[in-house]
């Protein structure tokens, strides 16, 4: 019985993340009136949705041993592109209904991510540099797309239902976040594609020698990340009823932090999409605590995120060396 | 010497190409005037504005040569600017003490990075990510979330906008930094050690190199340079802006290093290449700001798009595939 309760080493980071989340949530609930309410939970999910989507895509990228710095810029590009597509001609828009505009935005996200994947795979370029170029490009295009940098989406008969949609207090961004999360968990754990992602992250050479489709999977991973980020941009547009070319600065860092806090190793091959959800919620709670605390300033948020990052990275490091000792003895 | 020039042929060609474009489209860029005993003009301006990126890139070159990377430089810049501004405004310390304390704090930030990487064994990109995330928070904590303004005309502001020997002080600082760095790495064996670690860490360890100390040194050196860059930035705008000081500057620095021919894989570095890389980036910025198309200025946001294209071209030129093509062509001939 005791043996059955003893957690596997690869689950330890996840257990640590759950503990941190529980401690944070319970402390915040006891300390702040109205924190442990359904309303607060739904607004937490809604506010975290764009970051959450970016982090889900980032999880796949990091699991495969890569990195994607472009997600924040892709969110900005997607939101402003959506607004631009639906805006009237007098604002320089195309006047598309939402069911045309949204697929266009998603397609742009997939193509954008996929092209970065092709560059990384075909020319053996470091993901860090290629996605950095992607970040500059997406941000530059987003800032140049419209004259005003920020475009409100108002009085759109095909868009307003999305904004006003409510289901048990959950609005559309929160629901889509949860649905995509479930899909991503299934993809990562129960599909061929998911297993190849883990294999590439574990050891790319072995994966290649084992005959796994490393090339096409790498391209798909970055396309998936681009898709997730563009969904994130659409969710931002739904949540704020506008497109904003300057949203998501440094969001790529938060996404990476959420993935790491969620127990995924940055060297690739180890981690769970579910952990990323926990990481995103932890970041969400840390971000809203200053609004409850009143006199606590928001810059503590960044320091707290940095501190948590350090804690999890150091813990993973210790765990890793313990595992190596166990297997070698 | 000839070999060194051969290696730098692409970066130099790019810089010359940029300057030629400017000479055709915008000859005003090359006009130099002496106003109040100070040399002014766009070329001087490029060198002046390049100073922060240049300082960071010098450190980053050494870090990348050890097959590492330092993402925290932008945050360290904001910390040093905030510390210097707070000490100047809220205490009556003399300027040298203010500078020394803020640089010491940056040095400690570098030692922290170095210890995480060398002793705890965390990958550089992850280890420096921690400070990159937390650093701006620390800077805002120091400055209490305010943009602290420094009176213009003070000695501190002189660092950013003063003039020495007819040139901006920043250029003097850059030149001193370049000479110091080259002396440290090329006239002592340190440069060799750094390249050895980047080439093969295990082999360097077994041949008796103190790998940990050297790793800590390169990160500390980079953070120190970032500290100076932060002070220059704060002195230039006579304010400490924790949110925007050095934002995305780490990426510019990495880009400059890579353009200059230092491989991200480590094992080799090229300080002169880095300097040319910085000049290319800064000339590009100024060119975009000054070039007119059909009587209109190009919007500053185009900068990002053009930069992204430059990154891709440089990446492709340095990629293995192209090297492979060149190699096989030589093999056939």
mmCIF file of N, CA and C in Angstrom, chain B residues 231-327:
data_model
loop_
_atom_site.group_PDB
_atom_site.id
_atom_site.type_symbol
_atom_site.label_atom_id
_atom_site.label_comp_id
_atom_site.label_asym_id
_atom_site.label_seq_id
_atom_site.Cartn_x
_atom_site.Cartn_y
_atom_site.Cartn_z
ATOM 1 N N UNK B 231 23.224 52.744 -17.009
ATOM 2 C CA UNK B 231 23.522 54.101 -16.536
ATOM 3 C C UNK B 231 23.542 55.077 -17.709
ATOM 4 N N UNK B 232 24.158 54.654 -18.824
ATOM 5 C CA UNK B 232 24.186 55.517 -20.006
ATOM 6 C C UNK B 232 22.770 55.819 -20.468
ATOM 7 N N UNK B 233 21.928 54.768 -20.486
ATOM 8 C CA UNK B 233 20.557 54.951 -20.961
ATOM 9 C C UNK B 233 19.811 55.929 -20.065
ATOM 10 N N UNK B 234 19.941 55.714 -18.747
ATOM 11 C CA UNK B 234 19.232 56.592 -17.809
ATOM 12 C C UNK B 234 19.761 58.020 -17.924
ATOM 13 N N UNK B 235 21.092 58.172 -18.086
ATOM 14 C CA UNK B 235 21.673 59.504 -18.182
ATOM 15 C C UNK B 235 21.245 60.186 -19.476
ATOM 16 N N UNK B 236 21.067 59.377 -20.537
ATOM 17 C CA UNK B 236 20.710 59.925 -21.835
ATOM 18 C C UNK B 236 19.306 60.523 -21.809
ATOM 19 N N UNK B 237 18.348 59.766 -21.232
ATOM 20 C CA UNK B 237 16.981 60.290 -21.207
ATOM 21 C C UNK B 237 16.715 61.027 -19.895
ATOM 22 N N UNK B 238 17.721 61.202 -19.075
ATOM 23 C CA UNK B 238 17.644 61.813 -17.732
ATOM 24 C C UNK B 238 16.436 61.308 -16.955
ATOM 25 N N UNK B 239 16.275 59.992 -17.008
ATOM 26 C CA UNK B 239 15.214 59.376 -16.219
ATOM 27 C C UNK B 239 15.478 57.878 -16.134
ATOM 28 N N UNK B 240 14.996 57.266 -15.050
ATOM 29 C CA UNK B 240 15.089 55.817 -14.942
ATOM 30 C C UNK B 240 13.703 55.252 -15.194
ATOM 31 N N UNK B 241 13.536 54.603 -16.341
ATOM 32 C CA UNK B 241 12.249 54.045 -16.722
ATOM 33 C C UNK B 241 12.353 52.527 -16.663
ATOM 34 N N UNK B 242 11.895 51.946 -15.553
ATOM 35 C CA UNK B 242 12.112 50.510 -15.330
ATOM 36 C C UNK B 242 11.378 49.651 -16.341
ATOM 37 N N UNK B 243 10.289 50.162 -16.899
ATOM 38 C CA UNK B 243 9.532 49.334 -17.825
ATOM 39 C C UNK B 243 10.192 49.233 -19.189
ATOM 40 N N UNK B 244 10.806 50.323 -19.623
ATOM 41 C CA UNK B 244 11.272 50.353 -21.005
ATOM 42 C C UNK B 244 12.783 50.327 -21.170
ATOM 43 N N UNK B 245 13.532 50.559 -20.075
ATOM 44 C CA UNK B 245 15.000 50.552 -20.219
ATOM 45 C C UNK B 245 15.452 49.166 -20.657
ATOM 46 N N UNK B 246 16.122 49.128 -21.797
ATOM 47 C CA UNK B 246 16.702 47.864 -22.247
ATOM 48 C C UNK B 246 15.693 46.825 -22.672
ATOM 49 N N UNK B 247 14.446 47.247 -22.962
ATOM 50 C CA UNK B 247 13.435 46.279 -23.385
ATOM 51 C C UNK B 247 13.845 45.660 -24.724
ATOM 52 N N UNK B 248 13.914 44.350 -24.759
ATOM 53 C CA UNK B 248 14.305 43.594 -25.957
ATOM 54 C C UNK B 248 15.727 43.909 -26.429
ATOM 55 N N UNK B 249 16.519 44.573 -25.591
ATOM 56 C CA UNK B 249 17.882 44.891 -26.002
ATOM 57 C C UNK B 249 18.754 43.632 -26.028
ATOM 58 N N UNK B 250 18.418 42.651 -25.171
ATOM 59 C CA UNK B 250 19.175 41.393 -25.173
ATOM 60 C C UNK B 250 19.102 40.758 -26.551
ATOM 61 N N UNK B 251 17.940 40.924 -27.202
ATOM 62 C CA UNK B 251 17.792 40.308 -28.515
ATOM 63 C C UNK B 251 18.652 41.036 -29.547
ATOM 64 N N UNK B 252 18.694 42.376 -29.460
ATOM 65 C CA UNK B 252 19.566 43.145 -30.347
ATOM 66 C C UNK B 252 21.020 42.735 -30.156
ATOM 67 N N UNK B 253 21.398 42.559 -28.881
ATOM 68 C CA UNK B 253 22.790 42.208 -28.601
ATOM 69 C C UNK B 253 23.130 40.835 -29.167
ATOM 70 N N UNK B 254 22.234 39.871 -28.948
ATOM 71 C CA UNK B 254 22.485 38.523 -29.475
ATOM 72 C C UNK B 254 22.586 38.586 -30.992
ATOM 73 N N UNK B 255 21.688 39.372 -31.582
ATOM 74 C CA UNK B 255 21.688 39.529 -33.035
ATOM 75 C C UNK B 255 23.019 40.106 -33.516
ATOM 76 N N UNK B 256 23.506 41.152 -32.809
ATOM 77 C CA UNK B 256 24.772 41.774 -33.207
ATOM 78 C C UNK B 256 25.907 40.762 -33.139
ATOM 79 N N UNK B 257 25.913 39.958 -32.081
ATOM 80 C CA UNK B 257 26.973 38.969 -31.917
ATOM 81 C C UNK B 257 26.925 37.951 -33.050
ATOM 82 N N UNK B 258 25.693 37.491 -33.374
ATOM 83 C CA UNK B 258 25.569 36.466 -34.414
ATOM 84 C C UNK B 258 25.922 37.046 -35.790
ATOM 85 N N UNK B 259 25.472 38.283 -36.064
ATOM 86 C CA UNK B 259 25.831 38.919 -37.336
ATOM 87 C C UNK B 259 27.343 39.018 -37.445
ATOM 88 N N UNK B 260 27.998 39.285 -36.317
ATOM 89 C CA UNK B 260 29.450 39.443 -36.314
ATOM 90 C C UNK B 260 30.219 38.145 -36.479
ATOM 91 N N UNK B 261 29.520 37.051 -36.675
ATOM 92 C CA UNK B 261 30.213 35.814 -36.996
ATOM 93 C C UNK B 261 30.542 34.927 -35.812
ATOM 94 N N UNK B 262 30.040 35.270 -34.613
ATOM 95 C CA UNK B 262 30.230 34.377 -33.477
ATOM 96 C C UNK B 262 29.084 33.376 -33.479
ATOM 97 N N UNK B 263 29.420 32.083 -33.484
ATOM 98 C CA UNK B 263 28.376 31.068 -33.585
ATOM 99 C C UNK B 263 27.709 30.857 -32.237
ATOM 100 N N UNK B 264 26.378 30.635 -32.267
ATOM 101 C CA UNK B 264 25.651 30.377 -31.021
ATOM 102 C C UNK B 264 26.074 29.053 -30.404
ATOM 103 N N UNK B 265 26.787 28.219 -31.171
ATOM 104 C CA UNK B 265 27.236 26.936 -30.642
ATOM 105 C C UNK B 265 28.453 27.091 -29.732
ATOM 106 N N UNK B 266 29.054 28.279 -29.759
ATOM 107 C CA UNK B 266 30.200 28.520 -28.893
ATOM 108 C C UNK B 266 31.506 28.056 -29.489
ATOM 109 N N UNK B 267 32.586 28.305 -28.758
ATOM 110 C CA UNK B 267 33.895 27.817 -29.178
ATOM 111 C C UNK B 267 34.721 28.816 -29.960
ATOM 112 N N UNK B 268 34.085 29.848 -30.500
ATOM 113 C CA UNK B 268 34.813 30.868 -31.253
ATOM 114 C C UNK B 268 34.177 32.204 -30.947
ATOM 115 N N UNK B 269 34.954 33.259 -30.891
ATOM 116 C CA UNK B 269 34.316 34.558 -30.846
ATOM 117 C C UNK B 269 35.117 35.574 -31.618
ATOM 118 N N UNK B 270 34.472 36.653 -31.944
ATOM 119 C CA UNK B 270 35.071 37.653 -32.810
ATOM 120 C C UNK B 270 34.581 39.024 -32.357
ATOM 121 N N UNK B 271 35.410 39.686 -31.532
ATOM 122 C CA UNK B 271 35.001 40.968 -30.956
ATOM 123 C C UNK B 271 34.791 42.004 -32.058
ATOM 124 N N UNK B 272 35.741 42.064 -33.023
ATOM 125 C CA UNK B 272 35.614 43.061 -34.095
ATOM 126 C C UNK B 272 34.326 42.824 -34.874
ATOM 127 N N UNK B 273 34.001 41.538 -35.095
ATOM 128 C CA UNK B 273 32.767 41.198 -35.786
ATOM 129 C C UNK B 273 31.559 41.728 -35.037
ATOM 130 N N UNK B 274 31.590 41.544 -33.709
ATOM 131 C CA UNK B 274 30.477 42.033 -32.889
ATOM 132 C C UNK B 274 30.303 43.533 -33.042
ATOM 133 N N UNK B 275 31.449 44.262 -33.016
ATOM 134 C CA UNK B 275 31.372 45.721 -33.148
ATOM 135 C C UNK B 275 30.719 46.081 -34.477
ATOM 136 N N UNK B 276 31.124 45.378 -35.542
ATOM 137 C CA UNK B 276 30.518 45.650 -36.850
ATOM 138 C C UNK B 276 29.039 45.298 -36.825
ATOM 139 N N UNK B 277 28.700 44.194 -36.151
ATOM 140 C CA UNK B 277 27.293 43.808 -36.027
ATOM 141 C C UNK B 277 26.472 44.898 -35.372
ATOM 142 N N UNK B 278 27.013 45.465 -34.287
ATOM 143 C CA UNK B 278 26.305 46.550 -33.591
ATOM 144 C C UNK B 278 26.122 47.734 -34.525
ATOM 145 N N UNK B 279 27.194 48.073 -35.253
ATOM 146 C CA UNK B 279 27.104 49.220 -36.171
ATOM 147 C C UNK B 279 26.054 48.969 -37.252
ATOM 148 N N UNK B 280 25.981 47.715 -37.730
ATOM 149 C CA UNK B 280 24.983 47.403 -38.750
ATOM 150 C C UNK B 280 23.587 47.648 -38.195
ATOM 151 N N UNK B 281 23.325 47.112 -37.005
ATOM 152 C CA UNK B 281 21.986 47.258 -36.424
ATOM 153 C C UNK B 281 21.640 48.727 -36.223
ATOM 154 N N UNK B 282 22.611 49.497 -35.688
ATOM 155 C CA UNK B 282 22.323 50.888 -35.383
ATOM 156 C C UNK B 282 22.177 51.718 -36.658
ATOM 157 N N UNK B 283 23.027 51.423 -37.666
ATOM 158 C CA UNK B 283 22.905 52.131 -38.942
ATOM 159 C C UNK B 283 21.560 51.841 -39.572
ATOM 160 N N UNK B 284 21.142 50.566 -39.460
ATOM 161 C CA UNK B 284 19.838 50.166 -39.983
ATOM 162 C C UNK B 284 18.736 50.989 -39.332
ATOM 163 N N UNK B 285 18.796 51.084 -37.986
ATOM 164 C CA UNK B 285 17.790 51.873 -37.270
ATOM 165 C C UNK B 285 17.749 53.300 -37.784
ATOM 166 N N UNK B 286 18.946 53.935 -37.850
ATOM 167 C CA UNK B 286 19.004 55.335 -38.266
ATOM 168 C C UNK B 286 18.554 55.479 -39.713
ATOM 169 N N UNK B 287 18.967 54.522 -40.558
ATOM 170 C CA UNK B 287 18.588 54.595 -41.967
ATOM 171 C C UNK B 287 17.074 54.591 -42.117
ATOM 172 N N UNK B 288 16.429 53.668 -41.385
ATOM 173 C CA UNK B 288 14.978 53.568 -41.492
ATOM 174 C C UNK B 288 14.327 54.856 -41.020
ATOM 175 N N UNK B 289 14.890 55.443 -39.952
ATOM 176 C CA UNK B 289 14.295 56.672 -39.433
ATOM 177 C C UNK B 289 14.463 57.824 -40.406
ATOM 178 N N UNK B 290 15.580 57.838 -41.154
ATOM 179 C CA UNK B 290 15.886 59.009 -41.970
ATOM 180 C C UNK B 290 15.470 58.886 -43.426
ATOM 181 N N UNK B 291 15.293 57.632 -43.894
ATOM 182 C CA UNK B 291 14.990 57.464 -45.310
ATOM 183 C C UNK B 291 13.568 57.939 -45.607
ATOM 184 N N UNK B 292 13.417 58.603 -46.743
ATOM 185 C CA UNK B 292 12.093 59.044 -47.137
ATOM 186 C C UNK B 292 11.677 58.334 -48.405
ATOM 187 N N UNK B 293 10.428 57.883 -48.413
ATOM 188 C CA UNK B 293 9.876 57.272 -49.614
ATOM 189 C C UNK B 293 8.718 58.141 -50.057
ATOM 190 N N UNK B 294 8.843 58.720 -51.225
ATOM 191 C CA UNK B 294 7.786 59.574 -51.759
ATOM 192 C C UNK B 294 7.463 60.746 -50.853
ATOM 193 N N UNK B 295 8.490 61.310 -50.235
ATOM 194 C CA UNK B 295 8.263 62.490 -49.410
ATOM 195 C C UNK B 295 7.786 62.180 -48.005
ATOM 196 N N UNK B 296 7.568 60.873 -47.705
ATOM 197 C CA UNK B 296 7.132 60.517 -46.354
ATOM 198 C C UNK B 296 8.214 59.702 -45.665
ATOM 199 N N UNK B 297 8.299 59.862 -44.360
ATOM 200 C CA UNK B 297 9.205 58.998 -43.611
ATOM 201 C C UNK B 297 8.618 57.597 -43.529
ATOM 202 N N UNK B 298 9.498 56.616 -43.501
ATOM 203 C CA UNK B 298 9.026 55.257 -43.262
ATOM 204 C C UNK B 298 8.625 55.178 -41.792
ATOM 205 N N UNK B 299 7.443 54.588 -41.482
ATOM 206 C CA UNK B 299 7.073 54.483 -40.065
ATOM 207 C C UNK B 299 8.130 53.688 -39.288
ATOM 208 N N UNK B 300 8.367 54.098 -38.045
ATOM 209 C CA UNK B 300 9.413 53.462 -37.251
ATOM 210 C C UNK B 300 9.149 51.974 -37.055
ATOM 211 N N UNK B 301 7.869 51.580 -37.163
ATOM 212 C CA UNK B 301 7.552 50.173 -36.924
ATOM 213 C C UNK B 301 8.135 49.250 -37.995
ATOM 214 N N UNK B 302 8.457 49.823 -39.148
ATOM 215 C CA UNK B 302 9.066 49.005 -40.200
ATOM 216 C C UNK B 302 10.391 48.434 -39.748
ATOM 217 N N UNK B 303 11.007 49.142 -38.810
ATOM 218 C CA UNK B 303 12.239 48.684 -38.218
ATOM 219 C C UNK B 303 12.195 47.201 -37.855
ATOM 220 N N UNK B 304 11.097 46.810 -37.170
ATOM 221 C CA UNK B 304 10.971 45.432 -36.703
ATOM 222 C C UNK B 304 10.930 44.458 -37.870
ATOM 223 N N UNK B 305 10.157 44.821 -38.908
ATOM 224 C CA UNK B 305 10.026 43.913 -40.046
ATOM 225 C C UNK B 305 11.376 43.739 -40.743
ATOM 226 N N UNK B 306 12.059 44.866 -40.963
ATOM 227 C CA UNK B 306 13.350 44.787 -41.648
ATOM 228 C C UNK B 306 14.352 44.008 -40.809
ATOM 229 N N UNK B 307 14.298 44.245 -39.481
ATOM 230 C CA UNK B 307 15.215 43.518 -38.595
ATOM 231 C C UNK B 307 14.966 42.017 -38.690
ATOM 232 N N UNK B 308 13.678 41.627 -38.746
ATOM 233 C CA UNK B 308 13.377 40.201 -38.797
ATOM 234 C C UNK B 308 13.928 39.589 -40.078
ATOM 235 N N UNK B 309 13.851 40.342 -41.174
ATOM 236 C CA UNK B 309 14.385 39.814 -42.437
ATOM 237 C C UNK B 309 15.902 39.672 -42.333
ATOM 238 N N UNK B 310 16.548 40.666 -41.695
ATOM 239 C CA UNK B 310 17.999 40.585 -41.531
ATOM 240 C C UNK B 310 18.379 39.354 -40.704
ATOM 241 N N UNK B 311 17.643 39.119 -39.602
ATOM 242 C CA UNK B 311 17.940 37.944 -38.768
ATOM 243 C C UNK B 311 17.868 36.677 -39.612
ATOM 244 N N UNK B 312 16.812 36.566 -40.420
ATOM 245 C CA UNK B 312 16.631 35.349 -41.206
ATOM 246 C C UNK B 312 17.758 35.175 -42.218
ATOM 247 N N UNK B 313 18.122 36.272 -42.892
ATOM 248 C CA UNK B 313 19.180 36.160 -43.898
ATOM 249 C C UNK B 313 20.482 35.722 -43.237
ATOM 250 N N UNK B 314 20.788 36.353 -42.087
ATOM 251 C CA UNK B 314 22.028 35.994 -41.393
ATOM 252 C C UNK B 314 22.005 34.530 -40.971
ATOM 253 N N UNK B 315 20.854 34.101 -40.429
ATOM 254 C CA UNK B 315 20.716 32.704 -40.018
ATOM 255 C C UNK B 315 20.975 31.772 -41.197
ATOM 256 N N UNK B 316 20.332 32.097 -42.327
ATOM 257 C CA UNK B 316 20.452 31.217 -43.479
ATOM 258 C C UNK B 316 21.884 31.178 -43.988
ATOM 259 N N UNK B 317 22.548 32.367 -43.975
ATOM 260 C CA UNK B 317 23.933 32.401 -44.454
ATOM 261 C C UNK B 317 24.834 31.537 -43.581
ATOM 262 N N UNK B 318 24.499 31.486 -42.283
ATOM 263 C CA UNK B 318 25.369 30.745 -41.368
ATOM 264 C C UNK B 318 24.931 29.300 -41.192
ATOM 265 N N UNK B 319 23.823 28.927 -41.808
ATOM 266 C CA UNK B 319 23.295 27.596 -41.519
ATOM 267 C C UNK B 319 24.175 26.514 -42.119
ATOM 268 N N UNK B 320 24.012 25.336 -41.569
ATOM 269 C CA UNK B 320 24.826 24.201 -41.988
ATOM 270 C C UNK B 320 24.609 23.846 -43.445
ATOM 271 N N UNK B 321 23.346 24.012 -43.894
ATOM 272 C CA UNK B 321 23.025 23.609 -45.262
ATOM 273 C C UNK B 321 23.911 24.387 -46.249
ATOM 274 N N UNK B 322 23.968 25.711 -46.062
ATOM 275 C CA UNK B 322 24.762 26.517 -46.986
ATOM 276 C C UNK B 322 26.240 26.174 -46.857
ATOM 277 N N UNK B 323 26.687 25.984 -45.604
ATOM 278 C CA UNK B 323 28.091 25.608 -45.400
ATOM 279 C C UNK B 323 28.373 24.301 -46.126
ATOM 280 N N UNK B 324 27.375 23.403 -46.046
ATOM 281 C CA UNK B 324 27.517 22.111 -46.685
ATOM 282 C C UNK B 324 27.630 22.277 -48.206
ATOM 283 N N UNK B 325 26.784 23.141 -48.755
ATOM 284 C CA UNK B 325 26.822 23.384 -50.200
ATOM 285 C C UNK B 325 28.190 23.895 -50.620
ATOM 286 N N UNK B 326 28.692 24.876 -49.844
ATOM 287 C CA UNK B 326 29.988 25.471 -50.169
ATOM 288 C C UNK B 326 31.062 24.404 -50.140
ATOM 289 N N UNK B 327 30.964 23.577 -49.085
ATOM 290 C CA UNK B 327 31.970 22.548 -48.883
ATOM 291 C C UNK B 327 31.972 21.566 -50.047
#
